[in-house]
PDB file of C-alpha atoms in Angstrom:
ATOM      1  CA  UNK L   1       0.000   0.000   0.000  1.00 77.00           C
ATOM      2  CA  UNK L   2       1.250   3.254  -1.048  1.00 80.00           C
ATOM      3  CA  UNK L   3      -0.069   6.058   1.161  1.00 77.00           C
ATOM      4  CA  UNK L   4       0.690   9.665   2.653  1.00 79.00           C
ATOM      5  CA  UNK L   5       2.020  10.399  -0.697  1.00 81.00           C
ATOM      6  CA  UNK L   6       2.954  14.222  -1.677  1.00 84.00           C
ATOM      7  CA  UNK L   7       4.367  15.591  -4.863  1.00 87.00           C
ATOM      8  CA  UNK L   8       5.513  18.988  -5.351  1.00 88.00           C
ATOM      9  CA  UNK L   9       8.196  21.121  -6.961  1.00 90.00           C
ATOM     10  CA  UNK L  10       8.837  20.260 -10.789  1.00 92.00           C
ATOM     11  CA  UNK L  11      10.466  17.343 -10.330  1.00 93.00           C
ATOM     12  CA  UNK L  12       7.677  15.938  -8.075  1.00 91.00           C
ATOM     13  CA  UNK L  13       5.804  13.704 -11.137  1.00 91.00           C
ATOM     14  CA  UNK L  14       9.215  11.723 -12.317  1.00 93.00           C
ATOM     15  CA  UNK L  15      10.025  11.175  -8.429  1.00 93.00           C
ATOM     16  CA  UNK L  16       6.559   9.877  -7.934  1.00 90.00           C
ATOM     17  CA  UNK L  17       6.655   7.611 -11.075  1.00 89.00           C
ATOM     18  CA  UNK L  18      10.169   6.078  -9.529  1.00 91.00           C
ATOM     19  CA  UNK L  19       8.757   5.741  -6.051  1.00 89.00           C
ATOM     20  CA  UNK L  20       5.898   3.585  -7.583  1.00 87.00           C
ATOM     21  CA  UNK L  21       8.100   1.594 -10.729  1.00 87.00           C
ATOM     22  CA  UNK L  22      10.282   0.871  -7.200  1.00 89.00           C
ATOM     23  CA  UNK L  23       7.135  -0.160  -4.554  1.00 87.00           C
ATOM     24  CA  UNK L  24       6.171  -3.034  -8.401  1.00 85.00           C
ATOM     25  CA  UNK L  25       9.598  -3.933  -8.666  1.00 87.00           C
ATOM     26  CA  UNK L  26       9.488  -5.142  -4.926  1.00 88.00           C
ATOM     27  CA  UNK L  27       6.236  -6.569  -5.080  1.00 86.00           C
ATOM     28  CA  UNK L  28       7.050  -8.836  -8.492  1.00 86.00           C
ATOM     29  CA  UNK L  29      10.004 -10.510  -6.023  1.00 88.00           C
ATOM     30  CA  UNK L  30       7.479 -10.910  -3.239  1.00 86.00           C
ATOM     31  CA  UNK L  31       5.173 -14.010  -4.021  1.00 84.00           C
ATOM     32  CA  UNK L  32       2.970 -13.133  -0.975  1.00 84.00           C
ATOM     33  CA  UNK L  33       2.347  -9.991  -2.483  1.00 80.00           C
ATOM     34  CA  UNK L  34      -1.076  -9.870  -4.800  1.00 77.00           C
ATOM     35  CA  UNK L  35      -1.268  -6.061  -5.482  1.00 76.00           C
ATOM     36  CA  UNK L  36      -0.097  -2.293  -5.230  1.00 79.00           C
ATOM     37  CA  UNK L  37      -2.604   0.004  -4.873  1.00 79.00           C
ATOM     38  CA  UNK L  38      -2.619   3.412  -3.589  1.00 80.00           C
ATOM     39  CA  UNK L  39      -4.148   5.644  -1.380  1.00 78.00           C
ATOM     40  CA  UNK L  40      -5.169   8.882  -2.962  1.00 77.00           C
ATOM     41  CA  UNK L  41      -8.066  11.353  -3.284  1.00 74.00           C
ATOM     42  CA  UNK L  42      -9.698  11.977  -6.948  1.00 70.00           C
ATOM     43  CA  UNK L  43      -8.281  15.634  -7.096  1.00 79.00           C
ATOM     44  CA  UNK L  44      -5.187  15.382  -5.689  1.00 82.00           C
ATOM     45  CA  UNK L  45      -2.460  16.606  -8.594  1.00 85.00           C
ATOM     46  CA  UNK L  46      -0.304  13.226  -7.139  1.00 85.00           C
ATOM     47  CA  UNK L  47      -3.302  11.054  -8.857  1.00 81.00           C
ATOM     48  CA  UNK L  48      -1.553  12.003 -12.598  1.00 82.00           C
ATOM     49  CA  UNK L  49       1.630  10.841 -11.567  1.00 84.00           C
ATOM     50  CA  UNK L  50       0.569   7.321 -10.452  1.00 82.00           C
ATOM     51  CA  UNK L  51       0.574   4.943 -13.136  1.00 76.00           C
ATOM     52  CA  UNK L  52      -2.995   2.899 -13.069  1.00 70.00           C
ATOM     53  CA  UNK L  53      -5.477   1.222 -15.334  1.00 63.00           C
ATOM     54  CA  UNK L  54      -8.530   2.871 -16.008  1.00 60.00           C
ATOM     55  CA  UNK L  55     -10.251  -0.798 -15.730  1.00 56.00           C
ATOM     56  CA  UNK L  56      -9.225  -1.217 -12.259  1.00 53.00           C
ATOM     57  CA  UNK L  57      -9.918   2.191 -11.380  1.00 56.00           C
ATOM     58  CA  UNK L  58     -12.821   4.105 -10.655  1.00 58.00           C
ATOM     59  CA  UNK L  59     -13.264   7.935  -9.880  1.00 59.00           C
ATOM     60  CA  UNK L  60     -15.094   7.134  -5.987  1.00 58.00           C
ATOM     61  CA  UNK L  61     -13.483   3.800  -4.984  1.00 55.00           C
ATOM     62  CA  UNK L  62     -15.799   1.777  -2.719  1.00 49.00           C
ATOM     63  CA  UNK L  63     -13.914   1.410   0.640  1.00 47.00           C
ATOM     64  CA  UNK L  64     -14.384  -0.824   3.807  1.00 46.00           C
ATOM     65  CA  UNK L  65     -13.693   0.709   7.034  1.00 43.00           C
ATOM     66  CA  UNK L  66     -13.718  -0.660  10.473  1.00 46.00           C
ATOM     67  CA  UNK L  67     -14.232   0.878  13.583  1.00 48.00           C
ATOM     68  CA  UNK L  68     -11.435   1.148  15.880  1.00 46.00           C
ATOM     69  CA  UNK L  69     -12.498   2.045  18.948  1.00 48.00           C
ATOM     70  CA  UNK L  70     -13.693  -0.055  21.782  1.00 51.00           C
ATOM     71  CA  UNK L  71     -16.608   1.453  22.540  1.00 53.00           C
ATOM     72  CA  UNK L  72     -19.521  -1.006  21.358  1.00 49.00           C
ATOM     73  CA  UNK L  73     -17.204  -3.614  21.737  1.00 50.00           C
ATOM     74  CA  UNK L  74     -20.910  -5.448  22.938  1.00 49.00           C
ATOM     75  CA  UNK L  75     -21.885  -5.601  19.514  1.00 51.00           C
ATOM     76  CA  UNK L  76     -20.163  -6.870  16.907  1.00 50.00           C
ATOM     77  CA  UNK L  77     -22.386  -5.316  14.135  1.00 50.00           C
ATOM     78  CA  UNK L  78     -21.521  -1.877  14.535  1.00 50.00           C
ATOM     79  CA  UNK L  79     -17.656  -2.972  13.460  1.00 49.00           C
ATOM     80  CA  UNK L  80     -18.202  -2.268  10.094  1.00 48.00           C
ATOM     81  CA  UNK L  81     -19.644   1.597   9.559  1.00 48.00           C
ATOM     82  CA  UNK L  82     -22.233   1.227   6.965  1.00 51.00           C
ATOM     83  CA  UNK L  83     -20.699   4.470   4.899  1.00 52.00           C
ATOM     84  CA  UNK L  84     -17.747   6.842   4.729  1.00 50.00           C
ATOM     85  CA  UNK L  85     -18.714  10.322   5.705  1.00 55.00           C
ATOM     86  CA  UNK L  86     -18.419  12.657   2.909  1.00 58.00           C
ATOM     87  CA  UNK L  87     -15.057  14.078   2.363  1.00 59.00           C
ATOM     88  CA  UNK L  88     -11.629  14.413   0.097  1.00 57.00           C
ATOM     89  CA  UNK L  89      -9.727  12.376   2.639  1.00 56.00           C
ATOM     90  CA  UNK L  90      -9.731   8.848   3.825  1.00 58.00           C
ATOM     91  CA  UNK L  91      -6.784   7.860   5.816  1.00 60.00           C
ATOM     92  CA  UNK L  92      -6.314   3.565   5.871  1.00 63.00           C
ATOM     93  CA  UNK L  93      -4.436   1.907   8.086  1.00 64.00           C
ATOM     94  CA  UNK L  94      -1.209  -0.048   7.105  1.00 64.00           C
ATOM     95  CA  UNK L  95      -1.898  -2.673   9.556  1.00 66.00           C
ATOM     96  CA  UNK L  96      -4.903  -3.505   8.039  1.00 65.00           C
ATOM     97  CA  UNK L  97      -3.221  -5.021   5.038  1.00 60.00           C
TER      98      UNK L  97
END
């Protein structure tokens, strides 16, 4: 999982496009590895530096998120929140992968 990516200054798209030739490189040697995939909003300027396949992408992802906190650890149903709240940022946990 790529994530917490920023770009900026004029070299920022061909040190992006190195950053993410490098993460596929690593993951082709890893046979426990199934895919890349990053972690970006649809307007952020870092999206047209990340090579993807229009096919496997889509402009408002569909994500799963699960609670964290402890706090209706009673019921197991309210793990999964039944939608994102509206926004331009979704952070996702590392671990998670």
């Amino acid at each position: 999982l790529i994530y917490g990516v920023r770009m900026s200054g004029p070299e920022g798209p061909a040190l992006l496009r190195t950053l993410c030739s490098h993460a596929h490189n690593m993951a082709r040697n890893n046979p426990a590895c199934g895919v890349v995939a990053a972690d970006l909003s649809p307007d952020d300027p870092a999206a047209a530096a990340i090579p993807s396949w229009r096919r496997f992408s889509c402009d408002e992802d569909v994500w799963c998120i699960k609670n964290l906190s402890d706090s209706n650890a009673a019921s197991s149903s309210s793990d999964w929140p039944a939608s994102a709240p509206p926004g331009s940022v979704l952070f996702v946990d590392p671990r998670e992968f």
